[in-house]
Coordinates of C-alpha atoms and ligand atoms in Angstrom, one line a residue:
Chain A
M30 CA 82.0 127.0 57.6
K31 CA 78.5 126.2 59.0
D32 CA 76.2 125.1 56.3
D33 CA 72.4 125.6 56.6
H34 CA 71.7 121.9 57.0
D35 CA 73.9 121.5 60.1
P36 CA 71.5 119.9 62.6
R37 CA 73.7 120.8 65.6
P38 CA 72.8 123.7 67.8
P39 CA 75.1 126.7 67.7
P40 CA 78.3 126.3 69.7
V41 CA 78.1 127.3 73.3
L42 CA 81.9 127.5 73.8
E43 CA 84.1 128.8 71.0
A44 CA 87.8 129.5 71.0
R45 CA 89.9 131.1 68.3
G46 CA 93.6 131.2 67.9
L47 CA 94.4 130.4 71.6
V48 CA 98.0 130.7 72.5
V49 CA 99.5 129.8 76.0
R50 CA 103.2 130.2 76.6
Y51 CA 105.2 129.3 79.7
G52 CA 108.4 131.3 79.1
G53 CA 109.9 129.8 76.0
V54 CA 107.5 126.8 75.8
C55 CA 104.5 127.3 73.6
A56 CA 102.1 124.8 75.3
V57 CA 99.0 125.9 73.2
D58 CA 99.9 127.1 69.8
G59 CA 96.9 128.6 68.1
V60 CA 94.0 126.3 68.9
S61 CA 90.5 127.0 67.7
L62 CA 87.6 124.8 68.7
A63 CA 83.8 124.9 69.2
V64 CA 81.7 122.8 71.5
A65 CA 77.9 122.8 71.1
A66 CA 75.2 122.0 73.7
G67 CA 74.4 118.3 73.6
E68 CA 77.9 117.3 72.5
V69 CA 80.4 115.1 74.4
V70 CA 83.7 116.0 72.8
G71 CA 86.8 114.0 73.7
L72 CA 90.2 115.7 73.8
V73 CA 93.0 113.3 73.3
G74 CA 96.7 113.5 72.7
P75 CA 100.0 112.4 74.2
N76 CA 101.5 113.8 77.4
G77 CA 102.6 117.4 77.1
A78 CA 100.3 118.0 74.1
G79 CA 98.8 121.0 75.8
K80 CA 95.4 119.7 76.8
S81 CA 95.5 120.8 80.4
S82 CA 97.0 124.2 79.4
L83 CA 94.1 124.6 76.9
F84 CA 91.7 123.9 79.8
D85 CA 93.5 126.5 82.0
A86 CA 93.0 129.1 79.3
L87 CA 89.4 128.1 78.6
A88 CA 88.4 128.0 82.3
G89 CA 90.2 131.2 83.2
D90 CA 93.0 129.8 85.4
R91 CA 95.5 131.3 83.0
R92 CA 95.1 134.3 80.7
P93 CA 95.9 133.1 77.1
D94 CA 98.8 135.0 75.5
S95 CA 96.5 135.6 72.6
G96 CA 93.2 134.4 71.1
E97 CA 89.5 134.8 71.8
I98 CA 87.1 132.8 73.9
R99 CA 83.4 133.1 73.6
L100 CA 80.7 131.6 75.8
G101 CA 77.2 131.8 74.4
G102 CA 78.6 134.4 72.0
T103 CA 80.1 136.7 74.7
R104 CA 83.8 137.3 74.8
I105 CA 85.2 136.1 78.1
E106 CA 88.9 135.8 77.8
H107 CA 89.5 138.8 80.0
E108 CA 87.4 137.3 82.8
G109 CA 88.6 135.3 85.8
A110 CA 87.7 131.7 86.6
E111 CA 85.0 132.7 89.1
A112 CA 83.3 134.9 86.6
R113 CA 83.4 132.2 83.9
L114 CA 81.8 129.7 86.3
G115 CA 79.1 132.3 86.9
R116 CA 78.5 132.3 83.2
G117 CA 78.0 128.6 83.2
M118 CA 81.4 127.1 82.4
G119 CA 83.2 125.0 84.9
R120 CA 86.2 122.7 85.0
T121 CA 87.8 119.9 87.0
F122 CA 91.6 119.6 87.4
Q123 CA 93.9 116.8 86.2
V124 CA 95.3 116.7 89.7
P125 CA 92.1 116.9 91.8
R126 CA 91.8 119.7 94.2
P127 CA 89.4 118.8 97.1
I128 CA 89.4 121.2 100.0
G129 CA 91.3 119.0 102.5
S130 CA 90.0 120.8 105.6
L131 CA 86.4 120.1 104.7
S132 CA 84.3 116.9 104.8
V133 CA 83.4 115.3 101.5
L134 CA 79.8 116.5 101.9
E135 CA 80.7 120.1 102.5
N136 CA 83.2 120.1 99.6
V137 CA 80.2 119.4 97.4
M138 CA 77.9 121.9 99.3
L139 CA 80.5 124.5 98.9
A140 CA 80.0 124.6 95.1
A141 CA 76.3 125.5 95.2
P142 CA 75.8 128.8 93.4
G143 CA 74.0 131.8 95.0
Q144 CA 73.9 130.6 98.6
A145 CA 72.1 133.1 100.9
G146 CA 74.4 132.1 103.7
E147 CA 77.5 133.3 101.8
G148 CA 76.3 136.8 102.4
V149 CA 77.4 138.5 105.7
L150 CA 74.0 140.1 106.3
A151 CA 71.9 137.1 105.5
S152 CA 74.1 134.9 107.8
L153 CA 73.6 137.3 110.7
C154 CA 70.0 138.3 110.3
A155 CA 68.3 135.3 108.6
P156 CA 69.7 132.1 110.2
A157 CA 66.4 130.3 109.6
R158 CA 66.7 130.9 105.9
V159 CA 70.3 129.7 105.9
R160 CA 69.3 126.6 107.8
A161 CA 66.6 125.7 105.3
A162 CA 69.0 126.3 102.4
E163 CA 71.7 124.2 104.1
R164 CA 69.2 121.3 104.5
R165 CA 68.4 121.4 100.8
L166 CA 72.0 121.7 99.8
A167 CA 73.0 118.7 102.0
A168 CA 70.3 116.6 100.5
R169 CA 71.3 117.5 96.9
A170 CA 75.0 117.0 97.7
A171 CA 74.3 113.6 99.1
E172 CA 72.4 112.7 95.9
L173 CA 75.4 113.7 93.8
L174 CA 77.8 111.8 96.0
D175 CA 75.5 108.8 95.5
D176 CA 75.6 109.3 91.7
V177 CA 79.4 109.2 91.6
G178 CA 79.6 106.3 94.0
L179 CA 81.0 108.3 97.0
D180 CA 78.0 107.6 99.2
G181 CA 79.3 106.3 102.5
H182 CA 82.2 108.8 102.4
A183 CA 80.1 111.9 103.0
D184 CA 81.4 112.6 106.5
A185 CA 85.0 111.7 105.7
N186 CA 87.8 114.2 105.6
A187 CA 88.3 115.0 101.9
A188 CA 92.0 114.9 102.5
H189 CA 91.8 111.2 103.3
L190 CA 90.3 110.1 99.9
S191 CA 92.3 108.1 97.4
V192 CA 93.2 109.8 94.1
G193 CA 90.4 108.1 92.3
Q194 CA 87.9 109.1 94.9
R195 CA 89.2 112.7 94.8
K196 CA 88.5 112.7 91.0
L197 CA 84.9 111.6 91.8
L198 CA 84.6 114.3 94.4
D199 CA 85.8 117.0 92.1
L200 CA 83.2 115.9 89.5
A201 CA 80.3 115.8 92.0
R202 CA 81.4 119.2 93.2
L203 CA 81.4 120.6 89.7
L204 CA 78.0 119.1 89.1
M205 CA 76.7 120.9 92.2
A206 CA 77.6 124.2 90.5
E207 CA 75.3 123.2 87.6
P208 CA 77.5 124.4 84.7
R209 CA 76.2 124.3 81.1
V210 CA 79.6 123.7 79.8
L211 CA 81.8 121.1 81.6
L212 CA 85.6 120.9 81.1
L213 CA 86.8 117.6 82.6
D214 CA 90.5 116.9 82.8
E215 CA 90.9 113.1 82.8
P216 CA 87.8 112.5 85.0
M217 CA 88.2 108.7 84.9
A218 CA 91.9 108.4 85.5
G219 CA 92.5 106.3 88.6
V220 CA 88.8 105.5 88.9
H221 CA 87.6 101.9 89.2
P222 CA 86.5 100.6 85.8
A223 CA 83.0 99.9 86.8
T224 CA 82.7 103.5 88.2
A225 CA 84.3 104.9 85.1
E226 CA 81.6 103.1 83.0
R227 CA 78.9 104.8 85.1
L228 CA 80.7 108.1 84.8
G229 CA 80.6 107.6 81.0
E230 CA 76.9 107.1 81.2
R231 CA 76.6 110.2 83.3
L232 CA 78.4 112.3 80.7
T233 CA 76.0 111.0 78.0
A234 CA 73.1 111.9 80.2
L235 CA 74.5 115.4 80.8
A236 CA 74.8 116.0 77.1
A237 CA 71.2 114.7 76.5
D238 CA 70.2 117.3 79.1
G239 CA 71.5 120.0 76.8
R240 CA 74.9 120.6 78.4
A241 CA 78.2 120.7 76.5
V242 CA 81.0 118.4 77.7
L243 CA 84.7 118.6 76.7
F244 CA 86.8 115.9 78.4
V245 CA 90.4 114.8 78.3
E246 CA 90.9 111.1 78.3
H247 CA 93.8 108.8 77.6
Q248 CA 91.9 105.5 77.3
L249 CA 90.8 105.7 73.7
G250 CA 88.2 102.9 74.3
L251 CA 86.3 105.2 76.7
V252 CA 86.6 108.0 74.2
A253 CA 85.2 105.9 71.4
A254 CA 82.3 104.8 73.5
R255 CA 81.2 108.1 74.8
C256 CA 82.1 110.9 72.4
T257 CA 80.2 112.4 69.6
R258 CA 83.3 114.0 68.4
V259 CA 87.0 113.8 69.1
I260 CA 89.8 116.5 69.0
A261 CA 93.3 115.2 68.9
M262 CA 96.1 117.5 70.0
A263 CA 99.8 117.2 69.5
A264 CA 102.5 119.7 70.4
G265 CA 100.1 122.5 71.2
R266 CA 98.1 122.2 68.0
I267 CA 95.0 120.3 66.8
A268 CA 96.3 117.4 64.8
C269 CA 92.9 116.2 63.6
E270 CA 89.3 116.2 64.7
G271 CA 86.0 114.5 63.7
P272 CA 83.8 111.5 64.6
P273 CA 85.6 109.1 67.0
A274 CA 85.9 106.3 64.5
E275 CA 87.6 108.5 62.0
V276 CA 90.0 110.3 64.4
L277 CA 91.0 107.2 66.3
A278 CA 91.9 105.6 62.9
D279 CA 93.7 108.7 61.7
P280 CA 97.4 108.1 61.1
R281 CA 98.0 111.6 62.4
L282 CA 96.8 110.5 65.9
A283 CA 99.2 107.6 65.9
A284 CA 102.0 109.8 64.7
A285 CA 101.2 112.2 67.6
Y286 CA 101.4 109.5 70.1
L287 CA 104.7 108.3 68.6
G288 CA 106.1 111.8 69.1
R289 CA 106.0 113.0 65.5
T290 CA 103.8 115.9 64.6
A291 CA 102.2 115.2 61.3
Chain B
M3 CA 94.5 138.6 158.1
T4 CA 91.1 139.7 156.7
I5 CA 90.3 139.0 153.1
D6 CA 88.7 142.0 151.5
L7 CA 86.0 140.2 149.6
A8 CA 84.6 143.3 147.9
G9 CA 88.1 144.3 146.8
L10 CA 88.7 140.8 145.4
L11 CA 85.5 140.9 143.5
A12 CA 86.2 144.3 142.1
Y13 CA 89.6 143.0 141.0
A14 CA 88.0 140.0 139.4
A15 CA 85.6 142.2 137.6
S16 CA 88.2 144.6 136.3
F17 CA 90.2 141.5 135.2
G18 CA 87.0 140.5 133.4
V19 CA 86.8 143.8 131.6
L20 CA 90.3 143.4 130.4
A21 CA 89.8 139.8 129.3
A22 CA 86.6 140.6 127.5
I23 CA 88.3 143.4 125.5
N24 CA 91.1 141.0 124.6
V25 CA 88.5 138.4 123.7
V26 CA 87.0 140.9 121.2
I27 CA 90.4 141.7 119.7
C28 CA 91.5 138.0 119.6
L29 CA 88.2 137.0 117.9
S30 CA 88.9 139.6 115.3
L31 CA 92.3 138.2 114.6
E32 CA 90.8 134.7 114.6
L33 CA 88.5 135.9 111.8
Q34 CA 91.4 137.2 109.8
W35 CA 94.0 134.5 110.4
G36 CA 92.1 131.5 111.6
R37 CA 89.3 131.6 109.0
A38 CA 90.9 133.5 106.1
G39 CA 94.6 132.9 106.5
L40 CA 95.3 136.6 106.4
F41 CA 98.4 137.6 108.3
N42 CA 97.9 140.9 110.2
A43 CA 101.2 142.1 111.6
G44 CA 99.8 145.4 112.7
V45 CA 96.9 144.5 115.1
A46 CA 97.9 147.3 117.5
G47 CA 97.4 149.9 114.8
F48 CA 93.8 148.8 114.0
V49 CA 93.0 148.7 117.7
A50 CA 94.4 152.2 118.2
V51 CA 92.5 153.7 115.3
G52 CA 89.2 152.4 116.8
A53 CA 90.2 153.8 120.2
Y54 CA 91.1 157.2 119.0
A55 CA 88.2 157.6 116.6
S56 CA 85.7 156.7 119.3
A57 CA 87.5 158.9 121.9
L58 CA 87.6 161.9 119.6
L59 CA 84.0 161.7 118.7
T60 CA 82.7 161.2 122.2
A61 CA 84.9 163.5 124.3
E62 CA 83.5 166.9 125.4
P63 CA 84.8 170.0 123.6
A64 CA 88.0 171.1 125.2
A65 CA 90.6 173.8 124.7
G66 CA 93.8 172.7 123.2
H67 CA 92.7 169.9 120.9
L68 CA 90.1 169.1 118.3
A69 CA 88.1 166.5 120.1
G70 CA 84.6 167.3 120.8
P71 CA 81.2 166.6 119.2
G72 CA 80.5 164.8 122.4
L73 CA 78.5 162.0 120.8
P74 CA 77.1 159.2 122.9
V75 CA 79.4 156.2 123.6
I76 CA 77.4 153.9 121.4
A77 CA 78.0 156.1 118.4
G78 CA 81.7 156.2 119.3
L79 CA 81.9 152.4 119.3
A80 CA 80.2 152.3 115.9
A81 CA 82.5 155.0 114.5
G82 CA 85.6 153.3 115.9
S83 CA 84.6 150.1 114.2
V84 CA 83.7 151.7 110.9
T85 CA 87.0 153.7 110.9
A86 CA 89.1 150.7 111.6
G87 CA 87.1 148.7 109.0
A88 CA 87.7 151.4 106.4
L89 CA 91.4 151.4 107.2
S90 CA 91.4 147.6 106.7
V91 CA 89.7 147.9 103.3
A92 CA 92.4 150.5 102.3
V93 CA 95.3 148.4 103.5
G94 CA 93.8 145.3 102.1
S95 CA 93.3 146.8 98.7
L96 CA 96.9 148.1 98.7
A97 CA 98.2 144.6 99.4
R98 CA 97.1 143.3 96.1
R99 CA 94.7 140.4 96.3
L100 CA 95.5 140.2 100.1
R101 CA 98.2 137.6 99.6
G102 CA 100.5 136.5 102.4
D103 CA 103.7 138.5 102.3
Y104 CA 102.3 141.7 100.9
L105 CA 99.6 141.8 103.6
A106 CA 102.1 141.2 106.4
I107 CA 104.3 144.0 105.2
A108 CA 101.3 146.4 104.5
T109 CA 99.8 145.8 107.9
F110 CA 103.1 146.2 109.7
G111 CA 103.8 149.4 107.8
A112 CA 100.3 150.8 108.5
A113 CA 100.8 150.2 112.2
V114 CA 104.2 151.9 112.3
V115 CA 102.8 154.9 110.4
L116 CA 99.8 155.1 112.7
E117 CA 102.0 155.1 115.8
L118 CA 104.0 158.0 114.3
L119 CA 100.8 159.9 113.5
L120 CA 99.4 159.3 117.0
R121 CA 102.6 160.6 118.6
N122 CA 103.0 163.6 116.3
L123 CA 99.6 164.8 115.2
T124 CA 99.3 166.5 118.6
P125 CA 96.4 168.9 117.9
L126 CA 94.3 165.9 117.0
T127 CA 95.6 163.0 119.1
G128 CA 97.2 164.8 122.0
G129 CA 100.6 163.5 121.0
P130 CA 102.5 161.3 123.5
L131 CA 100.2 162.4 126.3
G132 CA 97.1 161.1 124.4
L133 CA 93.5 161.9 125.1
A134 CA 91.8 162.2 128.5
F135 CA 88.2 162.8 129.7
I136 CA 86.9 160.0 127.5
P137 CA 83.4 159.3 128.7
R138 CA 83.0 156.0 130.6
P139 CA 79.6 154.4 130.9
F140 CA 78.5 154.2 134.5
A141 CA 81.1 156.8 135.5
G142 CA 78.6 157.9 138.2
L143 CA 79.5 154.8 140.1
A144 CA 83.2 155.5 140.0
D145 CA 83.5 156.3 143.7
R146 CA 82.1 152.8 144.5
P147 CA 84.8 150.6 142.9
L148 CA 83.0 147.3 143.2
A149 CA 79.8 148.6 141.6
F150 CA 81.7 150.4 138.9
A151 CA 83.8 147.3 138.0
L152 CA 80.8 145.1 137.9
A153 CA 78.8 147.5 135.7
S154 CA 81.8 147.9 133.4
F155 CA 82.2 144.1 133.2
A156 CA 78.5 143.8 132.4
W157 CA 78.4 146.1 129.4
V158 CA 81.8 145.1 128.0
G159 CA 81.1 141.4 128.5
F160 CA 77.7 141.8 126.9
I161 CA 79.2 143.3 123.8
A162 CA 81.8 140.5 123.7
L163 CA 79.1 137.9 124.0
V164 CA 77.0 139.4 121.2
L165 CA 80.1 139.4 118.9
Y166 CA 80.9 135.8 119.9
V167 CA 77.3 134.8 118.9
G168 CA 77.3 136.9 115.7
I169 CA 80.7 135.7 114.5
G170 CA 79.4 132.1 115.1
R171 CA 76.5 132.6 112.7
L172 CA 79.0 133.8 110.1
V173 CA 81.8 131.4 110.4
D174 CA 79.8 128.2 111.2
G175 CA 77.8 128.5 108.0
P176 CA 78.3 128.9 104.2
W177 CA 80.3 132.1 104.6
G178 CA 82.8 130.4 106.8
R179 CA 82.9 127.3 104.5
T180 CA 83.6 129.4 101.4
L181 CA 86.2 131.3 103.3
R182 CA 87.9 128.1 104.3
A183 CA 88.0 127.0 100.7
V184 CA 89.5 130.3 99.7
R185 CA 92.1 130.0 102.5
D186 CA 93.1 126.5 101.6
D187 CA 92.9 126.5 97.8
E188 CA 92.3 129.7 96.1
R189 CA 92.3 128.2 92.6
A190 CA 89.8 125.5 93.5
A191 CA 87.5 128.1 95.1
A192 CA 87.7 130.3 92.1
S193 CA 87.0 127.4 89.8
L194 CA 83.7 126.9 91.8
G195 CA 82.7 130.5 91.2
K196 CA 83.9 131.9 94.5
S197 CA 85.7 135.2 94.4
P198 CA 88.8 134.9 96.6
V199 CA 89.2 138.7 96.7
R200 CA 85.7 139.3 97.8
F201 CA 85.7 136.8 100.7
R202 CA 89.2 137.8 101.8
L203 CA 88.3 141.4 101.9
E204 CA 85.1 140.8 103.8
A205 CA 87.0 138.8 106.4
F206 CA 89.8 141.3 106.7
A207 CA 87.5 144.3 106.9
L208 CA 85.2 142.7 109.4
G209 CA 88.2 141.6 111.5
G210 CA 89.7 145.1 111.3
A211 CA 86.4 146.7 112.3
L212 CA 86.2 144.4 115.4
M213 CA 89.7 145.2 116.3
G214 CA 88.7 148.9 116.2
L215 CA 85.7 148.1 118.4
G216 CA 88.1 146.4 120.9
G217 CA 90.1 149.6 120.9
A218 CA 87.1 151.7 121.4
L219 CA 86.1 149.5 124.4
K220 CA 89.5 150.1 125.8
A221 CA 89.1 153.9 125.5
H222 CA 85.7 153.9 127.2
T223 CA 86.8 151.7 130.0
L224 CA 90.1 153.4 130.8
G225 CA 88.8 156.9 130.2
F226 CA 92.1 158.0 128.7
I227 CA 94.4 156.7 126.0
A228 CA 97.9 157.3 124.8
P229 CA 100.1 155.7 122.2
E230 CA 101.7 153.6 124.9
H231 CA 98.4 151.7 125.2
F232 CA 98.9 150.4 121.7
P233 CA 102.5 149.3 121.5
P234 CA 103.8 146.7 119.0
T235 CA 103.9 144.2 121.9
L236 CA 100.1 144.4 121.8
T237 CA 100.2 142.8 118.4
F238 CA 102.5 140.1 119.8
Q239 CA 100.2 139.6 122.8
V240 CA 97.1 139.0 120.6
W241 CA 99.0 136.6 118.3
A242 CA 100.1 134.7 121.4
M243 CA 96.5 134.4 122.6
L244 CA 95.3 133.1 119.2
V245 CA 98.1 130.7 118.6
L246 CA 98.0 129.4 122.1
G247 CA 94.2 129.0 122.1
G248 CA 94.0 127.6 118.6
A249 CA 93.2 129.5 115.3
G250 CA 90.1 128.1 113.6
R251 CA 87.9 127.9 116.6
R252 CA 86.1 130.8 118.4
Q253 CA 86.4 128.9 121.7
G254 CA 90.2 128.7 121.1
A255 CA 90.4 132.5 120.7
V256 CA 88.4 133.0 123.8
L257 CA 90.4 130.6 125.9
G258 CA 93.7 132.0 124.6
A259 CA 92.6 135.6 125.3
V260 CA 91.6 134.7 128.9
L261 CA 94.7 132.7 129.6
V262 CA 97.2 135.3 128.3
T263 CA 95.3 138.1 130.0
A264 CA 95.5 136.1 133.3
L265 CA 99.2 135.5 132.8
W266 CA 99.8 139.1 132.0
S267 CA 97.9 140.3 135.1
A268 CA 99.6 137.6 137.3
T269 CA 103.0 138.8 136.3
D270 CA 101.8 142.4 137.1
L271 CA 100.8 141.3 140.6
L272 CA 104.0 139.4 141.2
L273 CA 106.0 142.4 140.1
A274 CA 104.0 144.6 142.4
F275 CA 104.5 142.3 145.4
F276 CA 108.0 141.1 145.1
V277 CA 109.9 143.7 143.2
P278 CA 110.9 147.1 144.7
A279 CA 109.0 149.9 143.1
G280 CA 112.1 151.3 141.5
A281 CA 112.9 148.2 139.6
Q282 CA 109.4 147.4 138.4
A283 CA 109.7 149.4 135.2
Q284 CA 112.9 147.7 134.2
L285 CA 111.5 144.2 134.8
A286 CA 108.1 144.8 133.1
P287 CA 109.4 143.7 129.7
L288 CA 110.2 140.3 131.3
R289 CA 106.4 139.6 130.9
I290 CA 106.9 139.3 127.2
V291 CA 109.6 136.7 127.8
V292 CA 107.2 134.8 130.1
V293 CA 104.3 134.9 127.7
G294 CA 106.7 133.9 124.8
A295 CA 108.1 131.0 126.8
L296 CA 104.6 129.8 127.7
L297 CA 103.6 130.1 124.1
A298 CA 106.6 128.0 123.0
L299 CA 105.8 125.3 125.6
G300 CA 102.1 125.3 124.7
L301 CA 103.0 124.8 121.0
L302 CA 105.4 122.0 121.8
W303 CA 102.6 120.2 123.6
R304 CA 99.8 121.2 121.2
P305 CA 101.1 122.5 117.9
R306 CA 97.7 123.6 116.6
G307 CA 96.7 125.4 119.8
L308 CA 94.7 124.1 122.8
L309 CA 91.6 123.7 120.6
A310 CA 92.1 122.6 117.0
E311 CA 89.9 123.4 114.0
R312 CA 87.0 121.1 113.5
L313 CA 86.3 119.3 110.2
R314 CA 82.6 120.3 110.1
V315 CA 81.9 123.9 109.3
S316 CA 78.2 124.3 109.0
R317 CA 76.3 124.3 112.3
Y318 CA 73.2 123.5 110.3
L319 CA 74.1 120.0 109.4
Ligands
ATP407 N1 103.2 125.6 84.8 C1 104.0 125.2 83.8 N2 105.2 125.8 83.6 C2 106.0 125.5 82.6 N3 105.6 124.7 81.6 C3 104.5 124.0 81.7 C4 103.6 124.3 82.8 N4 102.5 123.5 82.7 C5 102.7 122.8 81.5 N5 103.9 123.1 81.0 C6 104.4 122.5 79.7 O1 103.4 122.8 78.7 C7 103.3 121.7 77.9 C8 101.9 121.2 77.9 O2 101.6 120.7 79.1 P1 100.1 120.2 79.5 O3 100.1 119.9 80.9 O4 99.1 121.2 79.0 O5 99.9 118.9 78.6 P2 98.8 117.8 78.7 O6 98.4 117.5 77.3 O7 97.8 118.1 79.6 O8 99.7 116.5 79.2 P3 99.2 115.3 80.1 O9 98.5 114.3 79.2 O10 100.5 114.8 80.6 O11 98.4 115.8 81.2 C9 104.3 120.7 78.4 O12 105.5 120.8 77.6 C10 104.5 121.1 79.8 O13 105.8 120.7 80.2
MG408 MG1 97.1 117.3 81.3

């Protein structure tokens, strides 16, 4: 498949023949895809196409019924979500999941990897080290909140945010974990258009920084503006994929949205 | 009428010992339930394991039962904690992923089995009669009640204070923050790379170990233990302390432990003063009713306990 002149770096995330079933419903029906570092790939398709179920399988929230997932060449489909994040792939949820008993700032700090203070011994014996780390994390978390436009909400209870703000918090939190591969489930839904525009820029910047972004989005205009490639799903399968202009003009995409699978 | 000041002080100090031990046990449950949302229905069993382990290792060799390396009390306290902690790890691993219902059933079952073992493994545990001649620190002062009570309160209170401070370093920092995330949204926590099983098991094992320590303190202040010191109502009592004081705050656990201990002792006194000796045993269970009623009233007034959980976790912010 890959010819020698392909200028793209090798895929970071690769899935083959993924199947996710809920009882009798086959939500993901043999999906194969690859996302390379530096790419922003849009995942589109009508409601119930299986986009979120595909994310669940990729991120480790649900074991796929069959299929392979590779991250940087390593098979990971048997691993849990926490191990996959440790390998550098993280996701946000379509329905955001802030920790409602924590402040916005601590929601973000929570996500930092390798915190000394998460160890029992270090917490007990090295409070000075933990204090210094907490100061650094708080500063970094404040920066990220600033980036997504949640500055001013740092000390608020995360449970009191609006849906759009929760989306932004989820994104800031994921960025704190510094994944190389980001799976974003409708990150801009319910977000103010001006902020959505900034988020789009942010995605482009992440890709330029060598990360891989796969994101679900229903507003095709945003997809066209930000993606290097688009994958369209319908009824659990990939209907078509390619450059945004091609896919968005593809009759199979229109057919999918009209409820027919081409 | 003369007030016996020394007697009153001695009484206060022995109340302090009791309260401090209950603070230790209640802080342990606070760790498990308040911080990690882990339901332990067998608190009494973990306390008993710590008490018996420490008693067996510190008692002098004696005819009739197996007790006897005669280790120092401090080693007994450590061993009691480690044994109860190990039991927690075992029970926690049995209750797959330490999820709600499984864990409640597993801990309850463990406590029932333990009580049976304590009563029937007579060569080891002394059966229904229990173990006696458990070393008590400062036992040399025993013929001077006030001095002995004060000394006991000093060393037990010191241990409770050290635990209070140590637990604070843990729960009011990143460990406590991640634990709260695991407690409230396991999926979100896992998606951020946090292992729910690891953090739950740590909290459960640590809480269990400290319950064992509480039991060991009990053994080394009483000087003798029997199964009746660790009845199922002990589990109820500790839960009443935590729920009344407020899970999610160390101060809540302390306040609840002191209040319920005071209430328990007060009903003891009332029984002793106003009820003829013959009827006391029959009326003693009424204490549970009194504590239960107070708990219900307290919860009507403050559903989340006297001191509610705070939003900020990290003390370093
Ligand atoms: N937990 C579940 N149990 C049973 N069926 C489910 C579950 N989650 C999703 N489904 C079904 O699987 C199919 C795919 O759902 P999924 O949420 O993955 O679609 P989607 O493309 O993300 O849709 P949307 O755009 O509405 O978010 C749907 O038919 C849905 O009803
Ligand atoms: Mg979806």
